[in-house]
Coordinates of C-alpha atoms in Angstrom, one line a residue:
X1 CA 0.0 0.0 0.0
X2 CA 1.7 3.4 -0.8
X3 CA 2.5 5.7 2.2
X4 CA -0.1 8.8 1.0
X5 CA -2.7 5.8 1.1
X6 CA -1.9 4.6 4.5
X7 CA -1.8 8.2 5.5
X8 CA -5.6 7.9 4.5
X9 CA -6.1 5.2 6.4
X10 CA -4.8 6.4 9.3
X11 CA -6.5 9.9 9.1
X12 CA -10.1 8.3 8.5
X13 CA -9.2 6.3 11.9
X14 CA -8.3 9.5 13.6
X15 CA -11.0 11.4 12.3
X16 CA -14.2 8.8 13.4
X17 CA -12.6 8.2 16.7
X18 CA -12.9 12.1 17.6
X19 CA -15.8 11.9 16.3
X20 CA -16.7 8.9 18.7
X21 CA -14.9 10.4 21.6
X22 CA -17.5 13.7 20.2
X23 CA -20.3 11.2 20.9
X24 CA -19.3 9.8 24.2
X25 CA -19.0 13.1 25.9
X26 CA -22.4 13.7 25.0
X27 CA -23.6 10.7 26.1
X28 CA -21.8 11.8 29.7
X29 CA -23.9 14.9 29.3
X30 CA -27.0 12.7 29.1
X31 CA -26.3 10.9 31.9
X32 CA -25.6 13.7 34.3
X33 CA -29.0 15.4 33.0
X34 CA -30.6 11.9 33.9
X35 CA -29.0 12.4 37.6
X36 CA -29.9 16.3 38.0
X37 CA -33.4 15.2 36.9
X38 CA -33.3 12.4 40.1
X39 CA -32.1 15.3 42.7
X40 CA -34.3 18.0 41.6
X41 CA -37.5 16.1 41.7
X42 CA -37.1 14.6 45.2
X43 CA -36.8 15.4 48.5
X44 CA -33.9 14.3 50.5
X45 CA -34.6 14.1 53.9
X46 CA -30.9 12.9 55.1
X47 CA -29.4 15.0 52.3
X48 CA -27.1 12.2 51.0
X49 CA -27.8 13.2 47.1
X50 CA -27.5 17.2 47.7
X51 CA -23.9 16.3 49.6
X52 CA -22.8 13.7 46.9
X53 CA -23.8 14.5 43.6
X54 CA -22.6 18.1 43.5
X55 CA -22.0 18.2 39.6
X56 CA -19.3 20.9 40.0
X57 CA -15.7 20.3 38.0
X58 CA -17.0 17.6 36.4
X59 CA -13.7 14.8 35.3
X60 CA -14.0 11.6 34.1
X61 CA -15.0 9.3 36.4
X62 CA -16.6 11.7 39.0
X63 CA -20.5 10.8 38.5
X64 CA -19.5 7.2 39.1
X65 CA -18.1 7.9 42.9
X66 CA -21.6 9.4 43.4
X67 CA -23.4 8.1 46.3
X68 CA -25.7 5.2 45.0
X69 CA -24.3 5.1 41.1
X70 CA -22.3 2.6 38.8
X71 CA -20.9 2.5 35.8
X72 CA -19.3 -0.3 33.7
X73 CA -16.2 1.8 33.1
X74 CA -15.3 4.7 34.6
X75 CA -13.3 6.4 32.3
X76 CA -16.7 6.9 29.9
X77 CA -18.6 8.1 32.8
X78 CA -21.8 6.5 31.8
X79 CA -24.2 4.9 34.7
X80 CA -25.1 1.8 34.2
X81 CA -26.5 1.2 38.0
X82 CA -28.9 3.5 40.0
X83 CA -29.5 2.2 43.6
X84 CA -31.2 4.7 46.1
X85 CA -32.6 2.1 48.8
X86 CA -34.7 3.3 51.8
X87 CA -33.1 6.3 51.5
X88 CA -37.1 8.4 52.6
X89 CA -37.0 10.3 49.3
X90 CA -40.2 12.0 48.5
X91 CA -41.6 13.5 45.2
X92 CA -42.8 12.6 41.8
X93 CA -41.3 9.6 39.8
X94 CA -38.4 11.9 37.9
X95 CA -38.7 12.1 34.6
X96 CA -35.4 12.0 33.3
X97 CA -34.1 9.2 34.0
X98 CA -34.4 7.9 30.3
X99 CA -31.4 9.8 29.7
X100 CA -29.5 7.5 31.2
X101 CA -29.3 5.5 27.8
X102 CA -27.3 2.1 29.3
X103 CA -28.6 1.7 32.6
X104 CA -28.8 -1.7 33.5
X105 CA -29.7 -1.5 37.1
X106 CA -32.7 0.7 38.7
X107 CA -33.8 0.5 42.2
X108 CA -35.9 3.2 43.8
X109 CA -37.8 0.2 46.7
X110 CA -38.6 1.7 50.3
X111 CA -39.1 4.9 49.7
X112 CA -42.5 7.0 49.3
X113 CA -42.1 8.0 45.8
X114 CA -45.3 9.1 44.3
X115 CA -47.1 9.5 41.0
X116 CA -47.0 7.6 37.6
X117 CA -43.9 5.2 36.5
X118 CA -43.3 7.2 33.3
X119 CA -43.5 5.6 30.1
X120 CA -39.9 6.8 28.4
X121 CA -38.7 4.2 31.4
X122 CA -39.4 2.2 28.3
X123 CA -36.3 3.7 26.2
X124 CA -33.7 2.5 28.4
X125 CA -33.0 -0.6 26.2
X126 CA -30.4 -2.1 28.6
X127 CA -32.9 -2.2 31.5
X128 CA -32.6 -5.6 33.3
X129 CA -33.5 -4.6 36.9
X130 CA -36.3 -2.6 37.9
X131 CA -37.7 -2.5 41.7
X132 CA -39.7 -0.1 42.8
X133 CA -41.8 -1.9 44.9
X134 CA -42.6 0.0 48.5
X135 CA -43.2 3.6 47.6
X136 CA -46.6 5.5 46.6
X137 CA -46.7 4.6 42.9
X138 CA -50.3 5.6 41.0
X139 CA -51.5 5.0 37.9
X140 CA -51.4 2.1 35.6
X141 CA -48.0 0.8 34.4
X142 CA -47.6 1.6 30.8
X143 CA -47.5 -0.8 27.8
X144 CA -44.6 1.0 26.5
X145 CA -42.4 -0.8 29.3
X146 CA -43.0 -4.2 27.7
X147 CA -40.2 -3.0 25.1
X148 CA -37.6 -3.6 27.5
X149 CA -36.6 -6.7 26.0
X150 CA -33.4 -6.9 28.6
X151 CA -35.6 -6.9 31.6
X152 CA -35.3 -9.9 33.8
X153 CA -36.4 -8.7 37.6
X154 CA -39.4 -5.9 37.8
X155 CA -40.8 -5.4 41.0
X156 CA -44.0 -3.2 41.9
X157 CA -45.3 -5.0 45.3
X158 CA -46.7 -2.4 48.2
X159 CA -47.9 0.4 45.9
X160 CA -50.9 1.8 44.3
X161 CA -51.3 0.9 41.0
X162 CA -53.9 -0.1 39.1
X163 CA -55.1 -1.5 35.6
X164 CA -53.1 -4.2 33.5
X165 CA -49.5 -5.7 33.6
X166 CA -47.8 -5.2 30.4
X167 CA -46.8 -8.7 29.0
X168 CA -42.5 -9.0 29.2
X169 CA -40.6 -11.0 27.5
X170 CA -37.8 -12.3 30.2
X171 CA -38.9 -11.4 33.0
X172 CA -38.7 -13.3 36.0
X173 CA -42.2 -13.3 37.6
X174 CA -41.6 -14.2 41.7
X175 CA -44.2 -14.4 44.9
X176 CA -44.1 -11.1 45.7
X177 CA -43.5 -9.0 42.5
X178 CA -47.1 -7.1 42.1
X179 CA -48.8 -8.4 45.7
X180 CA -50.2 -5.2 47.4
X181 CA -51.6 -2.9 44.7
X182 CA -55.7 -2.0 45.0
X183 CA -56.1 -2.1 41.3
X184 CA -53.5 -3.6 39.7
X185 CA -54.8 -6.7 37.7
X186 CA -53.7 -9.3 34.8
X187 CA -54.6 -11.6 32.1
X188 CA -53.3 -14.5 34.3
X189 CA -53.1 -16.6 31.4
X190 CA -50.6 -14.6 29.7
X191 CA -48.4 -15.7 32.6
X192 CA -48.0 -19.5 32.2
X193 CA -45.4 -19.9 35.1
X194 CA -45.8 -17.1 37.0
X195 CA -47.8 -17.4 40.8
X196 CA -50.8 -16.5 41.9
X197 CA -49.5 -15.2 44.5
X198 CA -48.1 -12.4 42.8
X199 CA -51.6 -10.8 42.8
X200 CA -52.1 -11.3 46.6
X201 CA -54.0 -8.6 48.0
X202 CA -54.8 -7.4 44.3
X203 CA -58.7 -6.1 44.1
X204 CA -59.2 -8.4 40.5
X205 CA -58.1 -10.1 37.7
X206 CA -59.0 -8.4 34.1
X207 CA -61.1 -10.0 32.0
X208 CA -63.2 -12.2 34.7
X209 CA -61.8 -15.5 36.1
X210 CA -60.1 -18.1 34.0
X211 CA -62.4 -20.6 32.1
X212 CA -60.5 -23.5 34.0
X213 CA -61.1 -22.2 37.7
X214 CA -64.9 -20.9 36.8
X215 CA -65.4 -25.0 35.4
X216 CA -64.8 -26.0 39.0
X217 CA -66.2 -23.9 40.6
X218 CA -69.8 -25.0 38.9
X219 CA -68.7 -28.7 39.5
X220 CA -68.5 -28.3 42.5
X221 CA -71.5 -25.9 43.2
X222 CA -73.7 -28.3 41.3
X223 CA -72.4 -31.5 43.1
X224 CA -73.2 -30.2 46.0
X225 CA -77.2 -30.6 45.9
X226 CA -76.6 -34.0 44.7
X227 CA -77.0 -36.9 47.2
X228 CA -74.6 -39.2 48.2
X229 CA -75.0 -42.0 45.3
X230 CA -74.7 -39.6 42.2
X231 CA -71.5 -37.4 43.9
X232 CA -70.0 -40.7 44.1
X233 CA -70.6 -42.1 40.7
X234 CA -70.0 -38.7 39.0
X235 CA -66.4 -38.4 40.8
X236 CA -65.8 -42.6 40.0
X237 CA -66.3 -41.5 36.3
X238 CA -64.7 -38.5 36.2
X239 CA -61.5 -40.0 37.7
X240 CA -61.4 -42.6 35.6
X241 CA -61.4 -40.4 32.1
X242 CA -58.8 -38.4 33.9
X243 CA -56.6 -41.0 34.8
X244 CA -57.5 -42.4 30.7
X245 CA -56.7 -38.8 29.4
X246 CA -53.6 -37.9 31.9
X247 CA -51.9 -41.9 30.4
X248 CA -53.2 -41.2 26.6
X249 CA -51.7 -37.3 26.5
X250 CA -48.3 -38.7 28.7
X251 CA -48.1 -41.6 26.4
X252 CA -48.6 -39.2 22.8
X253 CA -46.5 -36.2 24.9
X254 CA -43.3 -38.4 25.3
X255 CA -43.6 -40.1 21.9
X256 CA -43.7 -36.7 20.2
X257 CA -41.0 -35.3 22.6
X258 CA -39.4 -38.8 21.4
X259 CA -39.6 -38.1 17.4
X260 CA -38.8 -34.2 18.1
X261 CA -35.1 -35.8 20.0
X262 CA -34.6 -37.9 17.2
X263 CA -35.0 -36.1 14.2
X264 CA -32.3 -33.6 15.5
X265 CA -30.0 -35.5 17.7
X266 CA -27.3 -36.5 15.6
X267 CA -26.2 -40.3 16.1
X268 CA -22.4 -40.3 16.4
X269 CA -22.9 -38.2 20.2
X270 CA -22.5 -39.5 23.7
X271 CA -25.3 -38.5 26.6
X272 CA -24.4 -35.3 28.8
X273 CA -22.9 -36.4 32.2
X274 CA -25.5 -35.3 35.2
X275 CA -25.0 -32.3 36.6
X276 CA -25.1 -32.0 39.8
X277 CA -27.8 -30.6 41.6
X278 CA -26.0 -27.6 43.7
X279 CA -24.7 -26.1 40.4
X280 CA -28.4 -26.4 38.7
X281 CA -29.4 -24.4 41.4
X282 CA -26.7 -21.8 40.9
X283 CA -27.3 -21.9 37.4
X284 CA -30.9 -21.1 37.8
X285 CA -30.5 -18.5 39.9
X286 CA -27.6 -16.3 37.6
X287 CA -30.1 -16.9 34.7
X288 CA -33.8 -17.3 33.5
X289 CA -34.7 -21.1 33.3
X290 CA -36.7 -22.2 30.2
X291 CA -38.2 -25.3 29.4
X292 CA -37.2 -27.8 26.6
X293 CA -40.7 -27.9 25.2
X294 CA -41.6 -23.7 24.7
X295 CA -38.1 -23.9 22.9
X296 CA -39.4 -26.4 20.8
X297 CA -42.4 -24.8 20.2
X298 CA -41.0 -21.3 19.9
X299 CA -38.9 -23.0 16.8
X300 CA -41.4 -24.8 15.3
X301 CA -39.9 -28.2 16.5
X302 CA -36.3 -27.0 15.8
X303 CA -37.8 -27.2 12.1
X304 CA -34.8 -26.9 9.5
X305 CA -36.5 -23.6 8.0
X306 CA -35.4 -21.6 11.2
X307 CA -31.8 -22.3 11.3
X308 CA -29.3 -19.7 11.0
X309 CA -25.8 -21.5 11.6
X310 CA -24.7 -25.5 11.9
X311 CA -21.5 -26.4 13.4
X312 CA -19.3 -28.9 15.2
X313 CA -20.4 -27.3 18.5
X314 CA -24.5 -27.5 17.4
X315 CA -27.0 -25.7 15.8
X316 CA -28.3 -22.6 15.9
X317 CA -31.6 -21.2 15.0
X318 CA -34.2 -18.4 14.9
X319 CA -37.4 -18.5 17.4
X320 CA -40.0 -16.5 17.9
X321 CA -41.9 -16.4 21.1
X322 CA -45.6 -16.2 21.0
X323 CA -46.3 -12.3 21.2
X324 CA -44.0 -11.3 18.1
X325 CA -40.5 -11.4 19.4
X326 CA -37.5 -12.9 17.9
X327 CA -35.0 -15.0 20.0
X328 CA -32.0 -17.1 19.3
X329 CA -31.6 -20.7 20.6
X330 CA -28.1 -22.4 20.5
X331 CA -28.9 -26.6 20.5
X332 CA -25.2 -28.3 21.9
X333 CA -24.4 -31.6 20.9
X334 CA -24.0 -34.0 23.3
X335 CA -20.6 -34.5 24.1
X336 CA -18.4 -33.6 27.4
X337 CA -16.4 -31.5 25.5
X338 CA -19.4 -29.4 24.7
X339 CA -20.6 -29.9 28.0
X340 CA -18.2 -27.8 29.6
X341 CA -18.4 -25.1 26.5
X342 CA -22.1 -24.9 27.3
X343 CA -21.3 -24.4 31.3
X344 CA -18.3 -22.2 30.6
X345 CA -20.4 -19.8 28.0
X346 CA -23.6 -19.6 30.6
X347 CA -21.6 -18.6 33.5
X348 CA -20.0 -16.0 32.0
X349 CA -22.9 -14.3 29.8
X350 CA -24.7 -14.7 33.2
X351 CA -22.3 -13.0 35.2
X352 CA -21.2 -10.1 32.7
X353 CA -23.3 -7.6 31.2
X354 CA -22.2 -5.0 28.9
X355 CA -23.7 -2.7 25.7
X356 CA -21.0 -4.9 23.7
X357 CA -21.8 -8.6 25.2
X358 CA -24.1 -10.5 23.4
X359 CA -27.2 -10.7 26.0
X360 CA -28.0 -14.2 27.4
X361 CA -31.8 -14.7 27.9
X362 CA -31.8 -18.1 29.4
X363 CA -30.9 -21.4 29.1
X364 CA -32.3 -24.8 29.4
X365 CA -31.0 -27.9 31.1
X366 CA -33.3 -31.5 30.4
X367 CA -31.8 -34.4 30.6
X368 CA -29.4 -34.5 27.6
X369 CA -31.0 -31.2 26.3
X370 CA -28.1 -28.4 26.6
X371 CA -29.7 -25.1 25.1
X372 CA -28.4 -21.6 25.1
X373 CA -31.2 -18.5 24.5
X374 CA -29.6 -15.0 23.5
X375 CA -31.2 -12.3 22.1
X376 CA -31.9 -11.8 18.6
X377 CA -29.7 -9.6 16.3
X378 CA -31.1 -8.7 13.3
X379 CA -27.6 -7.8 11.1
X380 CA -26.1 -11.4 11.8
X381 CA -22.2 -11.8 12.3
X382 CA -19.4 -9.5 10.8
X383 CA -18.0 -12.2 8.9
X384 CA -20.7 -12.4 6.8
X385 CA -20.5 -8.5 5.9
X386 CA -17.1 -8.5 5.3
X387 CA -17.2 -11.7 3.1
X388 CA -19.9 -13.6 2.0
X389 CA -21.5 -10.6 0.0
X390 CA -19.4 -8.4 -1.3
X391 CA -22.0 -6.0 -1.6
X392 CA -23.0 -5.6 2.0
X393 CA -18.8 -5.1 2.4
X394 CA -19.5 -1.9 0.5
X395 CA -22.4 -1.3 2.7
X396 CA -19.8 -0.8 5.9
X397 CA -18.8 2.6 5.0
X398 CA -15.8 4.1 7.3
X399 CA -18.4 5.2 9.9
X400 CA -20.0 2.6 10.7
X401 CA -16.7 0.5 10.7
X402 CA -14.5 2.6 13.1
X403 CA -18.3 2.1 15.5
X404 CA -18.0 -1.7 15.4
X405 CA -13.8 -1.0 16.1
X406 CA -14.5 0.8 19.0
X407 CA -17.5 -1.1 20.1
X408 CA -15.4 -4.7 19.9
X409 CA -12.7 -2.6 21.8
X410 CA -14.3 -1.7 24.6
X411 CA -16.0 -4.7 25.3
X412 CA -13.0 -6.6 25.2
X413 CA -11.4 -4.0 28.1
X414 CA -14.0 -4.4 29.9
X415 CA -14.1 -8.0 30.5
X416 CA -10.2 -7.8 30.8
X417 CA -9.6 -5.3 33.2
X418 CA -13.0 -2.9 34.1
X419 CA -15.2 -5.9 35.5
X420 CA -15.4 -7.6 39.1
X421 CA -15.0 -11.1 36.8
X422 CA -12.2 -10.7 34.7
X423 CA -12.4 -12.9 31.7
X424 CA -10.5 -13.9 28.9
X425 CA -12.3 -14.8 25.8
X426 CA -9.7 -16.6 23.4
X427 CA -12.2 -16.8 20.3
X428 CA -12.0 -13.7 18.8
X429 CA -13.4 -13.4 15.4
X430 CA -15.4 -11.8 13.0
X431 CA -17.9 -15.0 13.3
X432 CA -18.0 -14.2 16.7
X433 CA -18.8 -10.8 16.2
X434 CA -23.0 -10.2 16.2
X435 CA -24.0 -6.9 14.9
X436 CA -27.5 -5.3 16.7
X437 CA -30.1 -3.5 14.0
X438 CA -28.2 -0.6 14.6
X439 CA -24.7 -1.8 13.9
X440 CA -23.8 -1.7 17.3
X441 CA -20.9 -4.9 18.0
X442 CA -21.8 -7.6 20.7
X443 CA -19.4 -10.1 21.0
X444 CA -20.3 -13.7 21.2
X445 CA -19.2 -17.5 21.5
X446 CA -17.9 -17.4 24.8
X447 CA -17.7 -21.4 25.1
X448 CA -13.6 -20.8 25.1
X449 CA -13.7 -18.5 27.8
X450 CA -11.8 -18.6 31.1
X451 CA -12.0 -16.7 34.2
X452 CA -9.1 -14.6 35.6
X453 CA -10.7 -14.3 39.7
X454 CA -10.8 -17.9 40.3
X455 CA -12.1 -17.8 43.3
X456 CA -14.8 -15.6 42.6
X457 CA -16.2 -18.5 40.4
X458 CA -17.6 -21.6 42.5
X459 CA -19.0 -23.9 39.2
X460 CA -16.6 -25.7 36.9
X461 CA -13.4 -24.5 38.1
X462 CA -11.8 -25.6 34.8
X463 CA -12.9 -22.5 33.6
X464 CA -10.8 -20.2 35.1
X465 CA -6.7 -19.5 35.0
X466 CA -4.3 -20.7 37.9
X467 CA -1.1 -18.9 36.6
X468 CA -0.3 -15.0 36.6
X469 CA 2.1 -15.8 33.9
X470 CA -0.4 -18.2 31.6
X471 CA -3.4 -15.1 32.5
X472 CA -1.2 -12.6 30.6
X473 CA 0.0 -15.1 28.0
X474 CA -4.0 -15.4 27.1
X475 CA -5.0 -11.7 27.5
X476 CA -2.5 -11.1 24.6
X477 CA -3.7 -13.9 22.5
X478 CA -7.1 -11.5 22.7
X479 CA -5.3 -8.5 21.8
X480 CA -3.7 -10.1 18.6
X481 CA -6.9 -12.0 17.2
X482 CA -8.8 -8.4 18.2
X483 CA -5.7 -7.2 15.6
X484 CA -6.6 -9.3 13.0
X485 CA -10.0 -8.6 13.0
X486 CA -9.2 -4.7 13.0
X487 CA -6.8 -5.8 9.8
X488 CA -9.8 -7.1 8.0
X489 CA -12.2 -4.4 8.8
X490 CA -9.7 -2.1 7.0
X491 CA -8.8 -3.9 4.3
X492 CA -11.7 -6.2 4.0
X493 CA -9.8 -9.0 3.3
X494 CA -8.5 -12.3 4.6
X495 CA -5.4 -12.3 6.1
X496 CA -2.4 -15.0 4.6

């Protein structure tokens, strides 16, 4: 290449990463508007806000020493964590707090927080944590929160809410997440596994009782002026096409199950080894459990027409849940070599989230089942942009390509050095690289992955690194394949 063409290179390089650097600081901007908007709008009866977040000469870094606030890197200043807990603050909801574009964490409980949760809550994309619960909430909780497709723990118990829940996609429905609110109601049967009581205390359900419940409850009204001899032959026949029913739809259930297993399992693998209970329980409870058969369902049986990607390690395809949203479902083979990929890639995905992580949405563990869910990126891998078609390589103007650069750069420094588990990934490549509608980088395939805190990580200690020297050795095996990759993002070609 001549030298005034590498001086081009270089200059274009230059040029978007001030321009990036442009774009962070006003993303820092946003995020201190989002806190101003929290300490203006409430009162602060032990004054711990007024004395911590002062906003005056402002360095990188500063907002995230504030009292209460995280952020995934200090040196971009951008929350990612909001936690003001039983701190007596009074006032409206704020309304700004949408202007903190990646937070991840938002917890407002025990306070006496008034008003209507606002619906541009419903903009913070990243959103996986939301409790409010024991404050002075009104109103009814707006639809427009059910496009927080991250969300995994929402918590509204001990308010004073009212109408419908929206319907979310991951979110983990417990005992106690809407008990205590006058008027707050739901379709229960929109909510297959969550509990009834979650509505404890609740006035109603909308839309009348379920057609299930009200069936037994005129059974059992109608039974009840019978006399002796026609309760007992009624319940003698009834039990008996139960039991008939319950063995017939068993019997039909596990030979379907048994043709689904078939048709996909390939013939050369092993069974999975048991796993044992104590780390099922700590997988459950760093991710959202799903069962084997709403996967199936969700892919049409694992049907052929919805797979994106086949390979050594399994299959991957396209699902769609049942009210419009798209999902992705990894299927491992069985094998104990993919065994401990599958462990390896859950555990971390589960324990590290970041704008440029791929985000895990559950995973399901049935006998020999091993299934990864993540969400669903519409623009597929970088790979495929660089190489398969050449004209989507002309698509990725200079832009756009110094955004996926930076993007794949900063999620690699986090997980090296900004976060509590510091990981090495040691699959770094282009196929590895998923790109989000808006080009924005999440890396992936994380079944290589190895932990540098080994003590911070109880499950499959395999995982993790037992030598300073070996920990270094693998970081820079990151930094050169994250070379390579920047190599054929410039050039768009393959390196020799």
């Amino acid at each position: 290449m001549p030298l005034n063409s590498k001086a081009l290179v270089l200059v274009h390089i230059l040029f978007w990463s001030f321009l990036d650097t442009f774009i962070l600081s006003h993303g820092t901007q946003s995020d201190i508007n989002c806190l101003k908007s929290i300490r203006d709008s409430l009162e602060d009866p032990f004054n711990l806000l007024k004395t911590s977040w002062t906003f005056n000469n402002l360095a990188k870094g500063s907002i995230c020493n504030y009292f209460g606030v995280t952020c995934l890197n200090p040196a971009e200043n951008r929350v990612c964590g909001i936690v003001l807990v039983n701190m007596g603050l009074k006032g409206e909801f704020p309304k700004g707090i949408e202007d903190c574009k990646e937070l991840v964490n938002l917890d407002l409980s025990g306070n006496e927080i008034s008003g209507s949760i606002p619906s541009s809550i419903g903009n913070c994309s990243y959103l996986e944590v939301l409790k409010l619960d024991n404050n002075k909430l009104t109103g009814q909780i707006s639809q427009h929160l059910s496009q927080l497709r991250n969300l995994r723990i929402f918590n509204v118990a001990n308010n004073l809410l009212s109408g419908p829940v929206p319907e979310f996609v991951n979110i983990n429905i417990t005992h106690e997440s809407y008990v205590n609110n006058s008027g707050l109601c739901s379709l229960l049967g929109t909510f297959s596994e969550s509990y009834a009581q979650s509505y404890v205390n609740n006035s109603g359900l909308c839309g009348g009782p379920l057609e299930e419940d009200s069936k037994k409850h005129r059974w059992v009204f109608q039974i009840s002026f019978k006399s002796g001899f026609e309760v007992g032959f009624v319940a003698f026949a009834i039990l008996y096409t139960a039991f008939f029913i319950y063995y017939f739809d068993l019997g039909v259930g596990l030979m379907e199950r048994g043709k689904i297993i078939k048709r996909i399992e390939p013939d050369h693998v092993s069974q999975f080894p048991n796993v044992e209970p104590r780390y099922i329980s700590l997988l459950e409870k760093m991710a959202t459990k799903i069962s084997f058969m709403k996967l199936s369902k969700a892919t049409n049986n694992f049907s052929a027409n919805n797979v994106i990607t086949s390979g050594k390690i399994g299959t991957v395809y396209k699902a769609m849940l049942p009210y419009g949203t798209f999902m992705v479902v990894k299927r491992l083979h069985a094998s104990q070599h993919y065994e401990n990929q599958f462990i390896s890639e859950l555990i971390t995905l589960a324990s590290l989230r970041h704008k440029n992580l791929v985000p895990l949405m559950g995973f399901c563990l049935e006998m020999k089942e091993r299934l990864l869910v993540y969400g669903y990126m519409s623009n597929g891998c970088l790979h495929d942009w660089l190489h398969v078609v050449e004209d989507r390589a002309k698509m990725l103007e200079w832009p756009i390509r110094v955004k996926i650069i930076v993007g794949i750069a900063r999620g690699l420094t986090w997980i090296h050095h900004m976060c509590h588990f510091q990981v090495v990934h040691l699959n770094i490549s282009s196929k590895g690289i998923l790109l989000h509608q808006n080009f924005e980088p999440k890396i992936s395939t994380f079944g290589e992955a190895m932990f540098m805190n080994r003590n911070d990580i109880d499950l499959n200690k395999g995982c993790s690194i037992n030598s300073e020297f070996r920990e270094v050795e693998l970081v820079k095996k990151d930094v050169y394949s994250f070379g390579i990759m920047l190599l054929k993002l410039i050039t768009g070609k393959e390196p020799r």
